[in-house]
Coordinates of C-alpha atoms and ligand atoms in Angstrom, one line a residue:
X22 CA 67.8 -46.6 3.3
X23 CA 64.8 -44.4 1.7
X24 CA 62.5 -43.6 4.4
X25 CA 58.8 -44.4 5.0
X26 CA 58.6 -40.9 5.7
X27 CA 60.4 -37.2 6.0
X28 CA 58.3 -33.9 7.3
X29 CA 58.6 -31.5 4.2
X30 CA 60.7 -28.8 4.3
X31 CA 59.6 -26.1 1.5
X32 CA 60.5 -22.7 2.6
X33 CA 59.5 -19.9 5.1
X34 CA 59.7 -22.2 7.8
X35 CA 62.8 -21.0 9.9
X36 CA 61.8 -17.5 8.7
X37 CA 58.8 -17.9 10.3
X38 CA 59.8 -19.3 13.5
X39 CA 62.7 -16.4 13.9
X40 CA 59.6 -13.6 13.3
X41 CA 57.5 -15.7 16.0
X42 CA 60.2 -15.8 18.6
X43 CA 61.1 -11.9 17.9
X44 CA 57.0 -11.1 18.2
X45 CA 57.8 -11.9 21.8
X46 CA 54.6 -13.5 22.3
X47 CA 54.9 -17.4 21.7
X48 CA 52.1 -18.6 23.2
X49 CA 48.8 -19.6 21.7
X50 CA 46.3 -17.7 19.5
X51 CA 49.2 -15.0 17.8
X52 CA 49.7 -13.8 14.5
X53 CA 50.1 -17.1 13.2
X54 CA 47.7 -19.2 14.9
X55 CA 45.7 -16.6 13.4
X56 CA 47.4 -16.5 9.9
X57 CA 46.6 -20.4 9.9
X58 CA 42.9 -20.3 11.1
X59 CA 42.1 -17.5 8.5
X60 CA 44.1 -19.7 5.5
X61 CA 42.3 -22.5 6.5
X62 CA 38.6 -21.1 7.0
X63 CA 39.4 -18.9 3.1
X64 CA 40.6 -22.3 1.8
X65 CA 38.1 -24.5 3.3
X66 CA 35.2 -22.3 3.3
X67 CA 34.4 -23.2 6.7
X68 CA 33.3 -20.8 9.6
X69 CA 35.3 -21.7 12.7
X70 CA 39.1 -23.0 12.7
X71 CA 40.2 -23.8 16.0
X72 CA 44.2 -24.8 15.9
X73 CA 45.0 -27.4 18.7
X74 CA 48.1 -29.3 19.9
X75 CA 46.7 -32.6 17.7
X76 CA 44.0 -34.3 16.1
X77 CA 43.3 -36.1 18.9
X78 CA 42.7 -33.4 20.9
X79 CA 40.5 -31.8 18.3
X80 CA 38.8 -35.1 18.2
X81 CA 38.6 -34.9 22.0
X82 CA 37.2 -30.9 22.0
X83 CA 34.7 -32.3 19.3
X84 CA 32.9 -35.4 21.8
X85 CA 33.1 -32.8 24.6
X86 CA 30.8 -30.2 22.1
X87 CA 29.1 -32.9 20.5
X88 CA 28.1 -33.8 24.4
X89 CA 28.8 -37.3 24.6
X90 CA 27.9 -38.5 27.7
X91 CA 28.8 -42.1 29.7
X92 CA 26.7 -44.9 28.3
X93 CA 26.4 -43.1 25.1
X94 CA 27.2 -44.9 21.6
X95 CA 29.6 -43.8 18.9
X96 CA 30.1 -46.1 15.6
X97 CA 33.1 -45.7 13.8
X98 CA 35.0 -47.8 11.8
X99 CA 37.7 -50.7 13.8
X100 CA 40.3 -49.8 10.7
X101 CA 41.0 -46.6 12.7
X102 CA 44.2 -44.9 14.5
X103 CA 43.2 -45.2 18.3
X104 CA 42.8 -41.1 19.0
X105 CA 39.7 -41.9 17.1
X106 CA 38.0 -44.2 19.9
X107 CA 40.0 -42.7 22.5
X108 CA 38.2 -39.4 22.6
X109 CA 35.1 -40.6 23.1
X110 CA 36.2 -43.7 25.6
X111 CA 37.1 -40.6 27.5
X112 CA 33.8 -39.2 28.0
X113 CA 32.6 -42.3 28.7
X114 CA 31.0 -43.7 25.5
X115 CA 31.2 -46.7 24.2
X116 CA 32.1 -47.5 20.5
X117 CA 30.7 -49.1 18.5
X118 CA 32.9 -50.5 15.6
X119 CA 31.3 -51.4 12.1
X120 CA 32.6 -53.1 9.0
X121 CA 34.8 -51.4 6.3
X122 CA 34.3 -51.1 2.5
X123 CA 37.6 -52.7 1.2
X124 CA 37.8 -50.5 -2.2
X125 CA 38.4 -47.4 0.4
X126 CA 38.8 -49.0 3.4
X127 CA 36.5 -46.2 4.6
X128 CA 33.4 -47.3 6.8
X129 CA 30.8 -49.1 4.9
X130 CA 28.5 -46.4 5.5
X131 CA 25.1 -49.3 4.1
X132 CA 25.9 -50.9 7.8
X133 CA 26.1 -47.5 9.7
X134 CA 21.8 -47.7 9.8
X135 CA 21.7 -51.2 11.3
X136 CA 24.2 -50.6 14.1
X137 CA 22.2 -47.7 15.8
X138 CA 20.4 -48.2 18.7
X139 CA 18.9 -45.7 21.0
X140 CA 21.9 -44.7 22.6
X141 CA 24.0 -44.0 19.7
X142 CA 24.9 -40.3 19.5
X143 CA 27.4 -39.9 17.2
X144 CA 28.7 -41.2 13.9
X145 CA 32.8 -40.8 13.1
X146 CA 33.7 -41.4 9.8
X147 CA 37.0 -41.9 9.4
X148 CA 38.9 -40.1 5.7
X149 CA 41.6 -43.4 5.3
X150 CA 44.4 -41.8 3.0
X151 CA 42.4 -38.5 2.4
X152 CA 39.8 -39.9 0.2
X153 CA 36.3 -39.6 1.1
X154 CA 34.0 -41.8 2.8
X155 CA 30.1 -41.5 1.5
X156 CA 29.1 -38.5 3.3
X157 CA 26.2 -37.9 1.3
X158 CA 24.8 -41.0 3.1
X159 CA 26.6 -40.8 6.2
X160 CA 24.6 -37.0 6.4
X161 CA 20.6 -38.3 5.5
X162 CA 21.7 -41.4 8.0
X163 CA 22.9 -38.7 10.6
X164 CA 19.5 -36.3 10.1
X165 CA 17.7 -39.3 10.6
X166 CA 18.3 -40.1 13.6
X167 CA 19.1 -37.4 15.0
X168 CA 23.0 -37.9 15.8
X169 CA 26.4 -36.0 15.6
X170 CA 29.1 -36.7 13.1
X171 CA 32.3 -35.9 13.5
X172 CA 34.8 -36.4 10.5
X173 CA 38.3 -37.8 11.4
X174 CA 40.2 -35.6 9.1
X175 CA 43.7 -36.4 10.2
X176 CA 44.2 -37.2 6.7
X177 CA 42.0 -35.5 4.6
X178 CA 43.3 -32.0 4.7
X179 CA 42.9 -30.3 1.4
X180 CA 41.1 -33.3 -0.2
X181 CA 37.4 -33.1 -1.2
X182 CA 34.4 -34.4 -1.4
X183 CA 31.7 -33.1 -4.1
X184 CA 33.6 -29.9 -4.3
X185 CA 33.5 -29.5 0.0
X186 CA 36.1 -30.2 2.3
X187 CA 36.8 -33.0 4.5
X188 CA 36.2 -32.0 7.7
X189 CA 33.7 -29.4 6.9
X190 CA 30.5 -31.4 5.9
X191 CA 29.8 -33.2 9.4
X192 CA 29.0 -31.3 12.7
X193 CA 32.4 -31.2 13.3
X194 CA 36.0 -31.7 11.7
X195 CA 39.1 -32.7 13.4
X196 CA 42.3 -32.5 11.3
X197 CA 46.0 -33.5 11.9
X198 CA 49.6 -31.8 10.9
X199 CA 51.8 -34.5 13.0
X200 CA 54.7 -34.5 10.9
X201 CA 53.5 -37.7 9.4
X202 CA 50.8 -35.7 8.0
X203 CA 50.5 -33.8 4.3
X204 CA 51.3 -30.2 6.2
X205 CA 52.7 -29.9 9.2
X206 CA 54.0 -28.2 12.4
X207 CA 55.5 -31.3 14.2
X208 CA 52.6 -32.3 16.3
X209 CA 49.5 -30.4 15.8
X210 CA 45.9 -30.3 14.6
X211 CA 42.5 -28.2 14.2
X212 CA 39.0 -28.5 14.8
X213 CA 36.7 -27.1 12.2
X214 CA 33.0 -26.5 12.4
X215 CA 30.3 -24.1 10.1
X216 CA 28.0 -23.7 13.1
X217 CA 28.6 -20.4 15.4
X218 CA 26.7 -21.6 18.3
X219 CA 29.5 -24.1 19.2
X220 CA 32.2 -21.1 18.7
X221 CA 31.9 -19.5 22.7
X222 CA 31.8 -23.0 24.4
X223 CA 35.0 -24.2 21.9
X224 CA 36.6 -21.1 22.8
X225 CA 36.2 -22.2 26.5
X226 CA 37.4 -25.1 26.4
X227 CA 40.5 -24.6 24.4
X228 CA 41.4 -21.8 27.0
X229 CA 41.3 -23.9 30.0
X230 CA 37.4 -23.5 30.9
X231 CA 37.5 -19.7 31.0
X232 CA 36.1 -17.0 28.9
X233 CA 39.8 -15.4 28.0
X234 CA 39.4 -15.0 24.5
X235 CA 36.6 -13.0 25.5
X236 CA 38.6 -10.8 27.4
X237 CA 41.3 -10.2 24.7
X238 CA 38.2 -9.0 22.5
X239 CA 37.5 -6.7 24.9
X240 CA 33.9 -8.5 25.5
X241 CA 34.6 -8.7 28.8
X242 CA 36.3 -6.6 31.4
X243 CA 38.1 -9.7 33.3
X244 CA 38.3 -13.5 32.6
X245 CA 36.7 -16.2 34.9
X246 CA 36.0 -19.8 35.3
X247 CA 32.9 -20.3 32.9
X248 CA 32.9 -24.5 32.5
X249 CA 34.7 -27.5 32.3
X250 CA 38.3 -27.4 29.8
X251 CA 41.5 -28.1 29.1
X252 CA 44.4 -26.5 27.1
X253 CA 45.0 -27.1 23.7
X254 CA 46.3 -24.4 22.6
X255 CA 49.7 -24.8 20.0
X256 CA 52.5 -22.3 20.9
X257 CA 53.2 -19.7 18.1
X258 CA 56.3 -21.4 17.2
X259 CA 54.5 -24.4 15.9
X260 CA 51.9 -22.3 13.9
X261 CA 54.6 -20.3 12.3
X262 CA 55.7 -23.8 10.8
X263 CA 52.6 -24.8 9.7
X264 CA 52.0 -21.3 7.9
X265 CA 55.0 -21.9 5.7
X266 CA 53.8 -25.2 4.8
X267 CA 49.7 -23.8 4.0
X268 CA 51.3 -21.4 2.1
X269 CA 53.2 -23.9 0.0
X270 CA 50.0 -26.5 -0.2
X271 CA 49.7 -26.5 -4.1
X272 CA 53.3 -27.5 -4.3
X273 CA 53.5 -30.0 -1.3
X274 CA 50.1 -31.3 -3.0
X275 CA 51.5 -31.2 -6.4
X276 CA 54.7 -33.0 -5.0
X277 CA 52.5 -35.6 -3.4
X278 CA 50.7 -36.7 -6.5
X279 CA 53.4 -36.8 -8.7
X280 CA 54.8 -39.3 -6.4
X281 CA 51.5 -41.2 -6.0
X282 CA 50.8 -40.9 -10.0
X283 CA 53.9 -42.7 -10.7
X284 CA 53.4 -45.5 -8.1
X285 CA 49.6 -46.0 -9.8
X286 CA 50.7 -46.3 -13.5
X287 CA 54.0 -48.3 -13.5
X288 CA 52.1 -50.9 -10.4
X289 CA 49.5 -51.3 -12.9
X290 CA 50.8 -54.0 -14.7
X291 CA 50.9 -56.3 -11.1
X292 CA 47.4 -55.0 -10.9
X293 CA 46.5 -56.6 -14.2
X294 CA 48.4 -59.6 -13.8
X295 CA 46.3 -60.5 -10.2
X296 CA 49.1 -60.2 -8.0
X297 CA 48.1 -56.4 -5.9
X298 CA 45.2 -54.3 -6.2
X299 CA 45.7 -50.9 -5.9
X300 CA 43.9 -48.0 -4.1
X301 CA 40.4 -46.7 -5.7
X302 CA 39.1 -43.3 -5.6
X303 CA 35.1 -43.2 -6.0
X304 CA 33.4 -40.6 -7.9
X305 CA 33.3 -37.6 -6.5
X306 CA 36.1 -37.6 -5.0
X307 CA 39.4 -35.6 -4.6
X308 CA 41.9 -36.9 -2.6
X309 CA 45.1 -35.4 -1.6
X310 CA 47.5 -38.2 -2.3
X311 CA 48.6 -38.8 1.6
X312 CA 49.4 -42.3 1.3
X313 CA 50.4 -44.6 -1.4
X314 CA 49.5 -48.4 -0.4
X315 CA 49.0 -51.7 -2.4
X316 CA 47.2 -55.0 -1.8
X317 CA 49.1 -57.9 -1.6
X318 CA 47.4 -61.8 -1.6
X319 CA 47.8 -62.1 1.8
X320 CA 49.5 -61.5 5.3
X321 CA 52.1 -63.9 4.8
X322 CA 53.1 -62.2 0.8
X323 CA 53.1 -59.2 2.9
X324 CA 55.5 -60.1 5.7
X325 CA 57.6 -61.7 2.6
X326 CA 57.5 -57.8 1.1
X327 CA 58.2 -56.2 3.7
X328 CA 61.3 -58.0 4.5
X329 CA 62.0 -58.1 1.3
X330 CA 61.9 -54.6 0.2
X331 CA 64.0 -53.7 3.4
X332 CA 66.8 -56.4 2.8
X333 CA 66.9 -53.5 -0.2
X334 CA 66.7 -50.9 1.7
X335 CA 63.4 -49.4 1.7
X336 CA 60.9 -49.0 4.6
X337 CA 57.4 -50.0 3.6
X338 CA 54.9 -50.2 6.4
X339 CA 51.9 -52.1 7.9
X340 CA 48.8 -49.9 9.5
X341 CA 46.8 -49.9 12.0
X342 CA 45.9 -53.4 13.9
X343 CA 41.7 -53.1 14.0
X344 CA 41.0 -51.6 17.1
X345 CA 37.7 -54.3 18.2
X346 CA 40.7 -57.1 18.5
X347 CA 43.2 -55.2 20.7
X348 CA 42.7 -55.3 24.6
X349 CA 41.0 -51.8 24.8
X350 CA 39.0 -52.0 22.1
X351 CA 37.7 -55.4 24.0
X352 CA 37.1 -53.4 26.8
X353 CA 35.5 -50.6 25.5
X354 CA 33.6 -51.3 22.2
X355 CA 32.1 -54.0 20.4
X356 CA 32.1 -55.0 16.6
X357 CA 28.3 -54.8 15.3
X358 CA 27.5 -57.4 12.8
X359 CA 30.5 -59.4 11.2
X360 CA 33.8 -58.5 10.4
X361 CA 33.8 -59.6 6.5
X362 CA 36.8 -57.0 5.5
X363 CA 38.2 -55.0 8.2
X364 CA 40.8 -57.7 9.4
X365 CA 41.4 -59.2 6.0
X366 CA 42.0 -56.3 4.1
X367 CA 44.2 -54.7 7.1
X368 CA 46.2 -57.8 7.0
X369 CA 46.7 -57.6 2.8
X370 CA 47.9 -53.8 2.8
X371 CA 50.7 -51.7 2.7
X372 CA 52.2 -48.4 2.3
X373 CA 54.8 -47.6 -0.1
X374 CA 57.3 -44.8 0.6
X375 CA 55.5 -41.5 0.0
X376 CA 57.0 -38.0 1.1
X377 CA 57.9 -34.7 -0.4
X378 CA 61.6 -35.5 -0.5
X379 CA 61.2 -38.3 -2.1
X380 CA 63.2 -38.2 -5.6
X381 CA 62.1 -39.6 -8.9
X382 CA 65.4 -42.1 -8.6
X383 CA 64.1 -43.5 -5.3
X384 CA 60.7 -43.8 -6.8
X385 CA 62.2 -45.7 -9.8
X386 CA 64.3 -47.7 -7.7
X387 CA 61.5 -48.5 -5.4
X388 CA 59.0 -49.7 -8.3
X389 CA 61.9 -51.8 -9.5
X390 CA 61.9 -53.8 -6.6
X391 CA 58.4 -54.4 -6.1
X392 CA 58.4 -55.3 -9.6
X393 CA 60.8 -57.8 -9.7
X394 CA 59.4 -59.5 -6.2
X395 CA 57.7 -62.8 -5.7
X396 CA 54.0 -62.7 -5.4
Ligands
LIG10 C1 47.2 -39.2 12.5 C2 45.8 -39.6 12.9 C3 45.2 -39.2 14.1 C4 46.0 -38.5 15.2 O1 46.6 -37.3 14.9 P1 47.5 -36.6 15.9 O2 47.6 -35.2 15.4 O3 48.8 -37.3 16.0 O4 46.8 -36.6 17.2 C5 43.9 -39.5 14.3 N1 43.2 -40.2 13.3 C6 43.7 -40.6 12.2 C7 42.9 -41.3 11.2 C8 45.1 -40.3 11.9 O5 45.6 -40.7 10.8

């Protein structure tokens, strides 16, 4: 059976793990939390790298800084992994889901304006398989009016937009290394921002409301309750992980788009012949080959593939059911103007095998298939 996916392997990563534990300190906010944050803010060019324990945590930090408050408005797109909401139901906003742009699937960022009313506060656009949506728009939209946007990064680590990061042209960024994820560390994430005035009340929260990294700066004599937080802090065993896999980006990344490369040119043919449409990549932009997924005619050709392609063994996979028609996105959002693409589209697409593992031979064996299917 090839997989849908497998968490890379590439190196340092037991090596790392083994110097972590003998550091005796495997806790948060060590030597490699601190290797990561400094890769990451070198890499990114970004001022502040918080690690946390996920995205959705990040995500969660982010509405808490962003100071989303109950009865507040957030728009993001319904095509979404629930963390995405979820963060901001928490602090008692409600969301506001618009239409998607089915080249990207990315929020169609011309129905952003129309959806704001004067309780939005926040925009969340939403990087679907590390390509960009429009920030360029998404940003004069944002100044506009006056409102926060937070990029959901989960998948855009390392991919680029105009030259700058994902995650590092909104207010804030929120990124993901679940082991689903380009790099990893099992179940992880980080928060990025470029402003300094959110570092002291991000540092707060992260450490459970107090003022300790403060203290371990020798800034303050003893730490104390300062404000609300929580803990999302990874332990040290985790970061080591991740810091073999940053290390090794180019050739996960290199790996990644091999793999993707030789899905796009020998699918093309099925592209030309009106039976899929594959993925497209706007000007501009440079994704990091996260995903690999295709278009089919419809839901039931779909079901048909996916059966299909595992009577042969291979796992192909759906994503994510839009969040406005399950039960709490009922209860806590509503769908402004008219969903033209986000359930159709949804319901047409799916992802092809795509991990660091995977060999050229499964690759072949895999476009064979497809190939010789049905439409
Ligand atoms: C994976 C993912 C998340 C959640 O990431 P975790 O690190 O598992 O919390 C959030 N949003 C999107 C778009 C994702 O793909």
């Amino acid at each position: 059976m090839i997989d849908f996916n497998r968490p890379a392997i590439v190196g340092n990563e037991l090596n790392y793990i083994r110097d972590a534990v003998n550091q005796g300190m495997l806790c948060g906010d060590g030597k490699y939390t601190k290797l990561c944050s400094a890769w990451m803010k070198e890499r990114f060019a970004v001022s502040q790298v918080f690690l946390t324990t996920s995205c959705t945590h990040a995500l969660e930090m982010a509405a808490f800084l962003s100071d989303i408050q109950p009865g507040d408005e957030v728009i993001m797109p319904s095509y979404t992994f629930v963390s995405t909401a979820d963060a901001f139901v928490l602090r008692g906003a409600k969301v506001v889901f618009v239409d998607i742009r089915p080249d990207t699937m990315n929020i169609d960022e011309k129905l952003i304006e129309q959806a704001i009313t004067e309780k939005t506060k926040a925009i969340v656009p939403v990087h679907y398989a590390g390509v960009a949506c429009e920030m360029n728009k998404i940003m004069e939209i944002a100044q506009k009016y006056h409102l926060k946007v937070v990029e959901d990064a989960a998948q855009g680590v390392e991919a680029y937009y105009y030259g700058r990061a994902l995650g590092t042209i909104g207010d804030f960024g929120c990124y993901s290394f679940h082991e689903t994820k380009n790099y990893t560390m099992g179940e992880g994430g980080a928060l990025v921002f470029q402003k300094n005035e959110y570092q002291e009340k991000a540092e707060i929260l992260r450490e459970k409301g107090t003022d300790r990294s403060k203290f371990f700066r020798g800034q303050v004599d003893k730490y104390r309750w300062i404000d609300y937080g929580s803990s999302y802090l990874p332990s040290e065993m985790n970061a080591a992980y991740l810091y073999a896999q940053l290390e090794e980006c180019e050739k996960i990344n290199r790996k990644r788009h091999q793999i993707y490369d030789y899905y796009h040119t020998n699918l093309e043919n099925l592209e030309e012949e009106g039976k899929i449409e594959r993925p497209c990549v706007p000007e501009g932009c440079v994704h990091n080959a996260h995903m690999y997924y295709i278009k089919v005619k419809d839901l039931q050709t779909r079901t048909r593939l996916i059966a299909y392609l595992k009577e042969n063994g291979i796992c192909a996979a759906f994503h994510y059911v839009p969040l406005h028609s399950s039960p709490a996105g009922q209860k806590f959002g509503r769908f402004n103007g008219k969903d033209v693409y986000t359930t159709k589209e949804s319901e047409r697409l799916l992802r092809l095998p795509m991990f660091y593992d995977l060999s050229v031979q499964d690759q072949e064996y895999i476009v064979d298939k497809i190939q010789k299917f049905e439409f």
